[in-house]
mmCIF file of C-alpha atoms in Angstrom:
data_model
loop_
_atom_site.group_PDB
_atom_site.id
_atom_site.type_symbol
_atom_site.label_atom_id
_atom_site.label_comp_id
_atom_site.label_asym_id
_atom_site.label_seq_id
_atom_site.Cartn_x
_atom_site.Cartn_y
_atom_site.Cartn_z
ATOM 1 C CA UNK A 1054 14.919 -10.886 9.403
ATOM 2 C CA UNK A 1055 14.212 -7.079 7.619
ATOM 3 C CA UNK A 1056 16.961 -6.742 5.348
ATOM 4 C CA UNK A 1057 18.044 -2.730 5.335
ATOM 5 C CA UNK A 1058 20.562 -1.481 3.127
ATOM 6 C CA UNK A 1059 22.230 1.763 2.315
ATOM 7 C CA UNK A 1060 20.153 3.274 -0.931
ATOM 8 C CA UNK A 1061 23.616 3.333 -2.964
ATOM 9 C CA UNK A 1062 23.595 -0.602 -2.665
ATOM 10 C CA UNK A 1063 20.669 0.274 -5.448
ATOM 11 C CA UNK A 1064 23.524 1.295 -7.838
ATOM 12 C CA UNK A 1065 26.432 -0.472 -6.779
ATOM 13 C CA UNK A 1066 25.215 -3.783 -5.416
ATOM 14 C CA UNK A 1067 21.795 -3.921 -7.479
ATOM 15 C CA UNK A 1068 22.229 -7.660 -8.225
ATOM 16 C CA UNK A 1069 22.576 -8.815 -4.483
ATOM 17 C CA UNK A 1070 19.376 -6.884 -3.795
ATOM 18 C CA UNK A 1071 17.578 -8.371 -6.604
ATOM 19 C CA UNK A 1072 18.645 -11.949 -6.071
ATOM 20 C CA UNK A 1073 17.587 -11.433 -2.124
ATOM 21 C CA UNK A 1074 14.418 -9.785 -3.042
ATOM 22 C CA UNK A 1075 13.731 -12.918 -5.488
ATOM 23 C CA UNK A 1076 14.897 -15.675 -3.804
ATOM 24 C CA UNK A 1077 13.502 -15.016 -0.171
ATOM 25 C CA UNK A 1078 10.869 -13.255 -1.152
ATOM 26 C CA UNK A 1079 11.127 -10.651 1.570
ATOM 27 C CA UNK A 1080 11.491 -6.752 0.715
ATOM 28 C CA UNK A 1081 14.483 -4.982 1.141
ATOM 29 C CA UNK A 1082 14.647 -1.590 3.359
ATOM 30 C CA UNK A 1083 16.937 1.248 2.183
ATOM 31 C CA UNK A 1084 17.946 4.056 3.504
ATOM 32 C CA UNK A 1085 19.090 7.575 2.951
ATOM 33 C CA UNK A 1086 21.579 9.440 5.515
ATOM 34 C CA UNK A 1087 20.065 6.784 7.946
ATOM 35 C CA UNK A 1088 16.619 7.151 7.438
ATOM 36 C CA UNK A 1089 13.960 5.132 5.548
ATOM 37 C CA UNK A 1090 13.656 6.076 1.852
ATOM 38 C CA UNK A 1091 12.188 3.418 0.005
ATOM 39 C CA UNK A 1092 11.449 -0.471 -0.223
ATOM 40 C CA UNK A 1093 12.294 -2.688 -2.402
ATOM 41 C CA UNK A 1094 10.401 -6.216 -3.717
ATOM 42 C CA UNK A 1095 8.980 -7.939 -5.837
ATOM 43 C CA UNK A 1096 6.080 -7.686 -8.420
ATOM 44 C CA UNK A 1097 4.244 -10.685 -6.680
ATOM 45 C CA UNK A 1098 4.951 -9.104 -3.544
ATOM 46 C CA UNK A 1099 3.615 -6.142 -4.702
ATOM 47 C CA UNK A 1100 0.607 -7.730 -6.026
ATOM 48 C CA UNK A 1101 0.229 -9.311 -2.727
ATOM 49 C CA UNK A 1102 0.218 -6.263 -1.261
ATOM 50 C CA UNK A 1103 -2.390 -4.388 -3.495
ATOM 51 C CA UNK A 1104 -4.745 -7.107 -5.848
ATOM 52 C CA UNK A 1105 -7.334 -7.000 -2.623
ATOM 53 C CA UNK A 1106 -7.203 -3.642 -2.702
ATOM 54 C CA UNK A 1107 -8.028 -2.904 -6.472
ATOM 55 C CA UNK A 1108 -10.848 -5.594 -5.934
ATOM 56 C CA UNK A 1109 -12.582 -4.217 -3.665
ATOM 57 C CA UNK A 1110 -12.092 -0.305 -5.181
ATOM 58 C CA UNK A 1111 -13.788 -2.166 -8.750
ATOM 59 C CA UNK A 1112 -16.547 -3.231 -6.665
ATOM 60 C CA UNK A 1113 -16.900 0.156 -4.974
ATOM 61 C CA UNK A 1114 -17.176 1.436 -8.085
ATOM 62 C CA UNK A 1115 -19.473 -0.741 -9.078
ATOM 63 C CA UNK A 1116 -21.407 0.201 -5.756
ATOM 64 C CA UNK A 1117 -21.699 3.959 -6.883
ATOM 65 C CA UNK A 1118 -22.649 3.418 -10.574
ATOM 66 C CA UNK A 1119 -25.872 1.197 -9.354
ATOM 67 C CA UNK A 1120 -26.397 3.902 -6.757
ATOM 68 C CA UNK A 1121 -28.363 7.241 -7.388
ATOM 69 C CA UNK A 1122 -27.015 8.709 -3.612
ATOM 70 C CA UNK A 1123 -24.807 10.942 -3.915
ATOM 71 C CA UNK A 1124 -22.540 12.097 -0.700
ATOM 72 C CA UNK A 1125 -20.078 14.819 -0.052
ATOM 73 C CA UNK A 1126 -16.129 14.852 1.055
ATOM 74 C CA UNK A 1127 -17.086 15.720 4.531
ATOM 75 C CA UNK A 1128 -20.913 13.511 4.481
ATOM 76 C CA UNK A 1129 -18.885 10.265 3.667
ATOM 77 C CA UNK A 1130 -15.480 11.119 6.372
ATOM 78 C CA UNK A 1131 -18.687 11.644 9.148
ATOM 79 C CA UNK A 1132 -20.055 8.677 8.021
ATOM 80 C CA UNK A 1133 -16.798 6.534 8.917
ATOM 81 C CA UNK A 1134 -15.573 8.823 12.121
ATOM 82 C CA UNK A 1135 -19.431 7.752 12.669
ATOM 83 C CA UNK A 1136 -19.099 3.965 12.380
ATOM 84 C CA UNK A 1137 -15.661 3.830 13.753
ATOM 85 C CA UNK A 1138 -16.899 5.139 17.068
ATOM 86 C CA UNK A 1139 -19.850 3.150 17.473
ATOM 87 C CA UNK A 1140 -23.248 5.291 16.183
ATOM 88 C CA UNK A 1141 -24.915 4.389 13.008
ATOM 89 C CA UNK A 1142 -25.123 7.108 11.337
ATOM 90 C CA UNK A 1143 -27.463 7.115 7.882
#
């Protein structure tokens, strides 16, 4: 179940958030004036979340430093609006 709490539950009821963030290991919603404002979890959660991510940036790096091509801001965003929608575009 999404657990969403007021933001001020971050100063007054910080233990409670922790402890559910911990122990279920689900993220906790907060909110500001009744909209979203931020989330709330845990490291591993958070490395969950992002260790793919930095993986496959390090070997995108990798990519480029064993590459001599070299494309532009708008080359490389019409290269993926060009394989998103079907045509192969070199």
């Amino acid at each position: 179940m999404i657990n969403i709490r007021p933001v001020s539950d971050m100063r007054n009821k910080f233990s409670e958030i922790e402890e559910t963030v911990l122990k279920t290991g689900d993220p906790v919603f907060l909110t500001k004036n009744g909209y979203g404002s931020m989330v709330v979890m845990s490291i591993e959660q958070y490395a969950a979340l992002t260790d793919d991510i930095e993986l496959k940036l390090d070997e995108a790096d990798r990519a480029a430093d064993s590459a001599d091509i070299r494309y532009s801001g708008d080359e490389m965003f019409k290269r993926v609006r060009g394989r998103i929608h079907g045509r192969k575009e070199l």
